[in-house]
Amino acid sequence: MSTLDPGSPPTDELPFFVYGTLLPGEPNHDLFLRGRTSAERAAVLPRALLYDGPGYPYAIDGHGRVHGTLLTAAPGVYGELLGLLDHLEEYLGPGHPRNLYERVVREVELPGEVAPGAREGQGPPGTRAWVYLAAAAVTRSLRTSGSVIAEGRWVTGRPPGGPRTP
């Protein structure tokens, strides 16, 4: 899965899906997000796996679900927030060999919400969002020797009272 289909709408000011140290209550939430978001709501990234990393998690494409938060940038700070998150996630540009993460567009689900005109039994509505997935070299390493966080929830993947590193 790549970033976008050629016929996709533009990626101007998409929300961000976060699943690790940027979650509410985690150390980077207040450092990077306080005063920079206008909305935060529970969301799920389908077709992804969450791996435990050294101090923070990595999501990769896979057969699972990753639980997190969908963030909407506050008016007037989108560019600033995008730059801060790219820096935090060590994203230097699409496919850059020194990327720790790749910033890609994915469809995320919004549990507990109902899409307009949805029929009973249909899944929750979705929205497109920026997601930071592990870069190719990191993904290869995780697939061979990483530890999957079974529930796809970072807070349950860390031992109680464990270190809260960025």
C-alpha atoms as a PDB file:
ATOM      1  CA  MET A   1       0.000   0.000   0.000  1.00  0.00           C
ATOM      2  CA  SER A   2       1.359   3.344  -0.990  1.00  0.00           C
ATOM      3  CA  THR A   3       0.275   6.835  -0.110  1.00  0.00           C
ATOM      4  CA  LEU A   4      -2.453   7.719  -2.598  1.00  0.00           C
ATOM      5  CA  ASP A   5      -4.176   6.672  -5.769  1.00  0.00           C
ATOM      6  CA  PRO A   6      -3.618   9.159  -8.619  1.00  0.00           C
ATOM      7  CA  GLY A   7      -7.330  10.026  -8.669  1.00  0.00           C
ATOM      8  CA  SER A   8      -7.568  10.660  -4.917  1.00  0.00           C
ATOM      9  CA  PRO A   9      -8.596  14.048  -3.561  1.00  0.00           C
ATOM     10  CA  PRO A  10      -5.745  16.286  -2.387  1.00  0.00           C
ATOM     11  CA  THR A  11      -4.132  15.680   1.000  1.00  0.00           C
ATOM     12  CA  ASP A  12      -4.491  19.272   2.160  1.00  0.00           C
ATOM     13  CA  GLU A  13      -4.996  19.383   5.894  1.00  0.00           C
ATOM     14  CA  LEU A  14      -5.877  15.750   6.506  1.00  0.00           C
ATOM     15  CA  PRO A  15      -6.264  14.749  10.149  1.00  0.00           C
ATOM     16  CA  PHE A  16      -3.546  12.627  11.790  1.00  0.00           C
ATOM     17  CA  PHE A  17      -3.969   9.127  13.210  1.00  0.00           C
ATOM     18  CA  VAL A  18      -1.665   8.572  16.221  1.00  0.00           C
ATOM     19  CA  TYR A  19      -1.155   5.367  18.174  1.00  0.00           C
ATOM     20  CA  GLY A  20       1.841   5.733  20.508  1.00  0.00           C
ATOM     21  CA  THR A  21       3.510   8.449  22.547  1.00  0.00           C
ATOM     22  CA  LEU A  22       1.217  11.091  20.988  1.00  0.00           C
ATOM     23  CA  LEU A  23      -1.918   9.526  22.508  1.00  0.00           C
ATOM     24  CA  PRO A  24      -3.707  11.477  25.247  1.00  0.00           C
ATOM     25  CA  GLY A  25      -1.925  10.798  28.537  1.00  0.00           C
ATOM     26  CA  GLU A  26       1.332   9.812  26.853  1.00  0.00           C
ATOM     27  CA  PRO A  27       4.465  11.988  27.170  1.00  0.00           C
ATOM     28  CA  ASN A  28       4.532  13.525  23.696  1.00  0.00           C
ATOM     29  CA  HIS A  29       0.845  14.441  23.634  1.00  0.00           C
ATOM     30  CA  ASP A  30       1.222  17.603  25.670  1.00  0.00           C
ATOM     31  CA  LEU A  31       4.676  18.430  24.278  1.00  0.00           C
ATOM     32  CA  PHE A  32       3.582  18.396  20.642  1.00  0.00           C
ATOM     33  CA  LEU A  33      -0.204  18.639  20.570  1.00  0.00           C
ATOM     34  CA  ARG A  34      -1.362  20.931  23.390  1.00  0.00           C
ATOM     35  CA  GLY A  35      -3.054  23.946  21.797  1.00  0.00           C
ATOM     36  CA  ARG A  36      -2.492  22.584  18.298  1.00  0.00           C
ATOM     37  CA  THR A  37      -5.578  20.376  17.895  1.00  0.00           C
ATOM     38  CA  SER A  38      -9.243  21.258  17.599  1.00  0.00           C
ATOM     39  CA  ALA A  39     -10.584  17.705  17.881  1.00  0.00           C
ATOM     40  CA  GLU A  40      -9.368  14.336  19.142  1.00  0.00           C
ATOM     41  CA  ARG A  41     -11.452  11.170  18.873  1.00  0.00           C
ATOM     42  CA  ALA A  42     -10.975   7.421  19.096  1.00  0.00           C
ATOM     43  CA  ALA A  43     -10.117   5.745  15.798  1.00  0.00           C
ATOM     44  CA  VAL A  44      -8.892   2.411  14.457  1.00  0.00           C
ATOM     45  CA  LEU A  45      -6.404   1.728  11.671  1.00  0.00           C
ATOM     46  CA  PRO A  46      -7.517  -1.466   9.914  1.00  0.00           C
ATOM     47  CA  ARG A  47      -5.149  -3.784   8.043  1.00  0.00           C
ATOM     48  CA  ALA A  48      -2.211  -2.931  10.305  1.00  0.00           C
ATOM     49  CA  LEU A  49      -0.142  -4.503  13.059  1.00  0.00           C
ATOM     50  CA  LEU A  50       1.427  -2.765  16.038  1.00  0.00           C
ATOM     51  CA  TYR A  51       4.948  -3.713  17.115  1.00  0.00           C
ATOM     52  CA  ASP A  52       6.690  -2.885  20.365  1.00  0.00           C
ATOM     53  CA  GLY A  53       9.781  -0.814  19.679  1.00  0.00           C
ATOM     54  CA  PRO A  54      12.513   0.535  21.873  1.00  0.00           C
ATOM     55  CA  GLY A  55      10.497   3.121  23.791  1.00  0.00           C
ATOM     56  CA  TYR A  56       7.700   3.587  21.285  1.00  0.00           C
ATOM     57  CA  PRO A  57       5.567   1.509  18.925  1.00  0.00           C
ATOM     58  CA  TYR A  58       5.638   1.016  15.180  1.00  0.00           C
ATOM     59  CA  ALA A  59       2.620   0.257  12.983  1.00  0.00           C
ATOM     60  CA  ILE A  60       3.107  -1.686   9.772  1.00  0.00           C
ATOM     61  CA  ASP A  61       0.753  -3.015   7.095  1.00  0.00           C
ATOM     62  CA  GLY A  62      -0.679  -6.356   8.192  1.00  0.00           C
ATOM     63  CA  HIS A  63      -3.702  -8.423   9.154  1.00  0.00           C
ATOM     64  CA  GLY A  64      -4.834  -6.698  12.309  1.00  0.00           C
ATOM     65  CA  ARG A  65      -6.098  -3.444  13.782  1.00  0.00           C
ATOM     66  CA  VAL A  66      -4.301  -0.628  15.557  1.00  0.00           C
ATOM     67  CA  HIS A  67      -6.233   1.489  18.066  1.00  0.00           C
ATOM     68  CA  GLY A  68      -5.420   5.165  18.393  1.00  0.00           C
ATOM     69  CA  THR A  69      -6.678   8.717  18.148  1.00  0.00           C
ATOM     70  CA  LEU A  70      -7.653  10.850  15.169  1.00  0.00           C
ATOM     71  CA  LEU A  71      -6.376  14.414  15.582  1.00  0.00           C
ATOM     72  CA  THR A  72      -7.622  17.472  13.718  1.00  0.00           C
ATOM     73  CA  ALA A  73      -5.238  20.427  13.647  1.00  0.00           C
ATOM     74  CA  ALA A  74      -6.457  23.685  15.152  1.00  0.00           C
ATOM     75  CA  PRO A  75      -7.115  26.495  12.667  1.00  0.00           C
ATOM     76  CA  GLY A  76      -3.935  28.176  11.474  1.00  0.00           C
ATOM     77  CA  VAL A  77      -1.436  25.632  12.852  1.00  0.00           C
ATOM     78  CA  TYR A  78      -1.605  22.787  10.332  1.00  0.00           C
ATOM     79  CA  GLY A  79       1.780  23.499   8.726  1.00  0.00           C
ATOM     80  CA  GLU A  80       3.455  23.900  12.113  1.00  0.00           C
ATOM     81  CA  LEU A  81       1.920  20.662  13.413  1.00  0.00           C
ATOM     82  CA  LEU A  82       2.854  18.734  10.269  1.00  0.00           C
ATOM     83  CA  GLY A  83       6.461  19.915  10.586  1.00  0.00           C
ATOM     84  CA  LEU A  84       6.637  19.038  14.292  1.00  0.00           C
ATOM     85  CA  LEU A  85       5.246  15.550  13.726  1.00  0.00           C
ATOM     86  CA  ASP A  86       7.520  14.901  10.736  1.00  0.00           C
ATOM     87  CA  HIS A  87      10.500  15.890  12.888  1.00  0.00           C
ATOM     88  CA  LEU A  88       9.382  13.765  15.856  1.00  0.00           C
ATOM     89  CA  GLU A  89       8.786  10.728  13.639  1.00  0.00           C
ATOM     90  CA  GLU A  90      12.083  11.230  11.778  1.00  0.00           C
ATOM     91  CA  TYR A  91      10.311  11.514   8.435  1.00  0.00           C
ATOM     92  CA  LEU A  92      12.534  13.285   5.892  1.00  0.00           C
ATOM     93  CA  GLY A  93      10.418  12.734   2.767  1.00  0.00           C
ATOM     94  CA  PRO A  94       8.792   9.915   0.796  1.00  0.00           C
ATOM     95  CA  GLY A  95      11.095   6.900   0.622  1.00  0.00           C
ATOM     96  CA  HIS A  96      14.097   8.713   2.134  1.00  0.00           C
ATOM     97  CA  PRO A  97      16.663   6.096   3.235  1.00  0.00           C
ATOM     98  CA  ARG A  98      17.060   7.698   6.694  1.00  0.00           C
ATOM     99  CA  ASN A  99      13.313   7.720   7.495  1.00  0.00           C
ATOM    100  CA  LEU A 100      12.344   6.006  10.724  1.00  0.00           C
ATOM    101  CA  TYR A 101       8.683   6.280   9.678  1.00  0.00           C
ATOM    102  CA  GLU A 102       6.890   6.943   6.391  1.00  0.00           C
ATOM    103  CA  ARG A 103       3.975   9.400   6.424  1.00  0.00           C
ATOM    104  CA  VAL A 104       1.198   7.820   4.348  1.00  0.00           C
ATOM    105  CA  VAL A 105      -2.520   8.335   3.777  1.00  0.00           C
ATOM    106  CA  ARG A 106      -4.768   5.579   5.088  1.00  0.00           C
ATOM    107  CA  GLU A 107      -8.465   5.102   5.727  1.00  0.00           C
ATOM    108  CA  VAL A 108      -9.184   4.961   9.468  1.00  0.00           C
ATOM    109  CA  GLU A 109     -12.395   3.859  11.138  1.00  0.00           C
ATOM    110  CA  LEU A 110     -14.335   5.889  13.674  1.00  0.00           C
ATOM    111  CA  PRO A 111     -15.897   3.407  16.130  1.00  0.00           C
ATOM    112  CA  GLY A 112     -19.196   4.363  17.674  1.00  0.00           C
ATOM    113  CA  GLU A 113     -20.144   6.596  14.761  1.00  0.00           C
ATOM    114  CA  VAL A 114     -22.628   5.757  12.024  1.00  0.00           C
ATOM    115  CA  ALA A 115     -22.121   6.820   8.443  1.00  0.00           C
ATOM    116  CA  PRO A 116     -25.034   8.736   6.872  1.00  0.00           C
ATOM    117  CA  GLY A 117     -27.267   6.248   5.052  1.00  0.00           C
ATOM    118  CA  ALA A 118     -25.474   3.235   6.560  1.00  0.00           C
ATOM    119  CA  ARG A 119     -27.370  -0.035   6.769  1.00  0.00           C
ATOM    120  CA  GLU A 120     -27.458  -2.167   9.887  1.00  0.00           C
ATOM    121  CA  GLY A 121     -24.392  -4.378  10.145  1.00  0.00           C
ATOM    122  CA  GLN A 122     -22.134  -2.046   8.185  1.00  0.00           C
ATOM    123  CA  GLY A 123     -18.855  -1.133   9.846  1.00  0.00           C
ATOM    124  CA  PRO A 124     -18.101   2.276  11.300  1.00  0.00           C
ATOM    125  CA  PRO A 125     -17.568   5.180   8.930  1.00  0.00           C
ATOM    126  CA  GLY A 126     -14.059   5.933   7.805  1.00  0.00           C
ATOM    127  CA  THR A 127     -11.991   8.952   6.978  1.00  0.00           C
ATOM    128  CA  ARG A 128      -8.649   9.503   5.307  1.00  0.00           C
ATOM    129  CA  ALA A 129      -5.787  10.519   7.584  1.00  0.00           C
ATOM    130  CA  TRP A 130      -2.024  10.824   7.711  1.00  0.00           C
ATOM    131  CA  VAL A 131      -0.456   7.852   9.502  1.00  0.00           C
ATOM    132  CA  TYR A 132       3.206   7.313  10.345  1.00  0.00           C
ATOM    133  CA  LEU A 133       4.067   3.685   9.499  1.00  0.00           C
ATOM    134  CA  ALA A 134       7.466   2.094  10.070  1.00  0.00           C
ATOM    135  CA  ALA A 135       9.855   2.764   7.170  1.00  0.00           C
ATOM    136  CA  ALA A 136      10.890  -0.168   4.934  1.00  0.00           C
ATOM    137  CA  ALA A 137      14.122  -1.095   6.765  1.00  0.00           C
ATOM    138  CA  VAL A 138      12.405  -0.903  10.160  1.00  0.00           C
ATOM    139  CA  THR A 139       9.488  -2.984   8.863  1.00  0.00           C
ATOM    140  CA  ARG A 140      11.845  -5.735   7.635  1.00  0.00           C
ATOM    141  CA  SER A 141      13.513  -5.869  11.050  1.00  0.00           C
ATOM    142  CA  LEU A 142      10.180  -5.949  12.903  1.00  0.00           C
ATOM    143  CA  ARG A 143       8.796  -8.732  10.716  1.00  0.00           C
ATOM    144  CA  THR A 144      11.841 -10.925  11.436  1.00  0.00           C
ATOM    145  CA  SER A 145      12.542 -10.214  15.108  1.00  0.00           C
ATOM    146  CA  GLY A 146       9.936  -7.812  16.481  1.00  0.00           C
ATOM    147  CA  SER A 147       7.221  -8.333  19.084  1.00  0.00           C
ATOM    148  CA  VAL A 148       3.629  -7.763  17.963  1.00  0.00           C
ATOM    149  CA  ILE A 149       1.351  -6.013  20.451  1.00  0.00           C
ATOM    150  CA  ALA A 150      -1.551  -8.454  20.211  1.00  0.00           C
ATOM    151  CA  GLU A 151      -4.402  -6.102  21.051  1.00  0.00           C
ATOM    152  CA  GLY A 152      -3.080  -3.327  18.811  1.00  0.00           C
ATOM    153  CA  ARG A 153      -3.180  -0.883  21.737  1.00  0.00           C
ATOM    154  CA  TRP A 154       0.022   0.826  22.827  1.00  0.00           C
ATOM    155  CA  VAL A 155      -1.104   1.380  26.419  1.00  0.00           C
ATOM    156  CA  THR A 156      -1.755  -2.339  26.888  1.00  0.00           C
ATOM    157  CA  GLY A 157       1.522  -3.187  25.178  1.00  0.00           C
ATOM    158  CA  ARG A 158       3.665  -1.435  27.794  1.00  0.00           C
ATOM    159  CA  PRO A 159       4.164  -3.067  31.177  1.00  0.00           C
ATOM    160  CA  PRO A 160       2.457  -1.202  34.055  1.00  0.00           C
ATOM    161  CA  GLY A 161       4.840   1.362  35.471  1.00  0.00           C
ATOM    162  CA  GLY A 162       7.248   0.735  32.594  1.00  0.00           C
ATOM    163  CA  PRO A 163       9.410   3.471  31.124  1.00  0.00           C
ATOM    164  CA  ARG A 164       7.618   6.277  29.317  1.00  0.00           C
ATOM    165  CA  THR A 165      10.247   7.278  26.815  1.00  0.00           C
ATOM    166  CA  PRO A 166       9.552   9.299  23.686  1.00  0.00           C
END
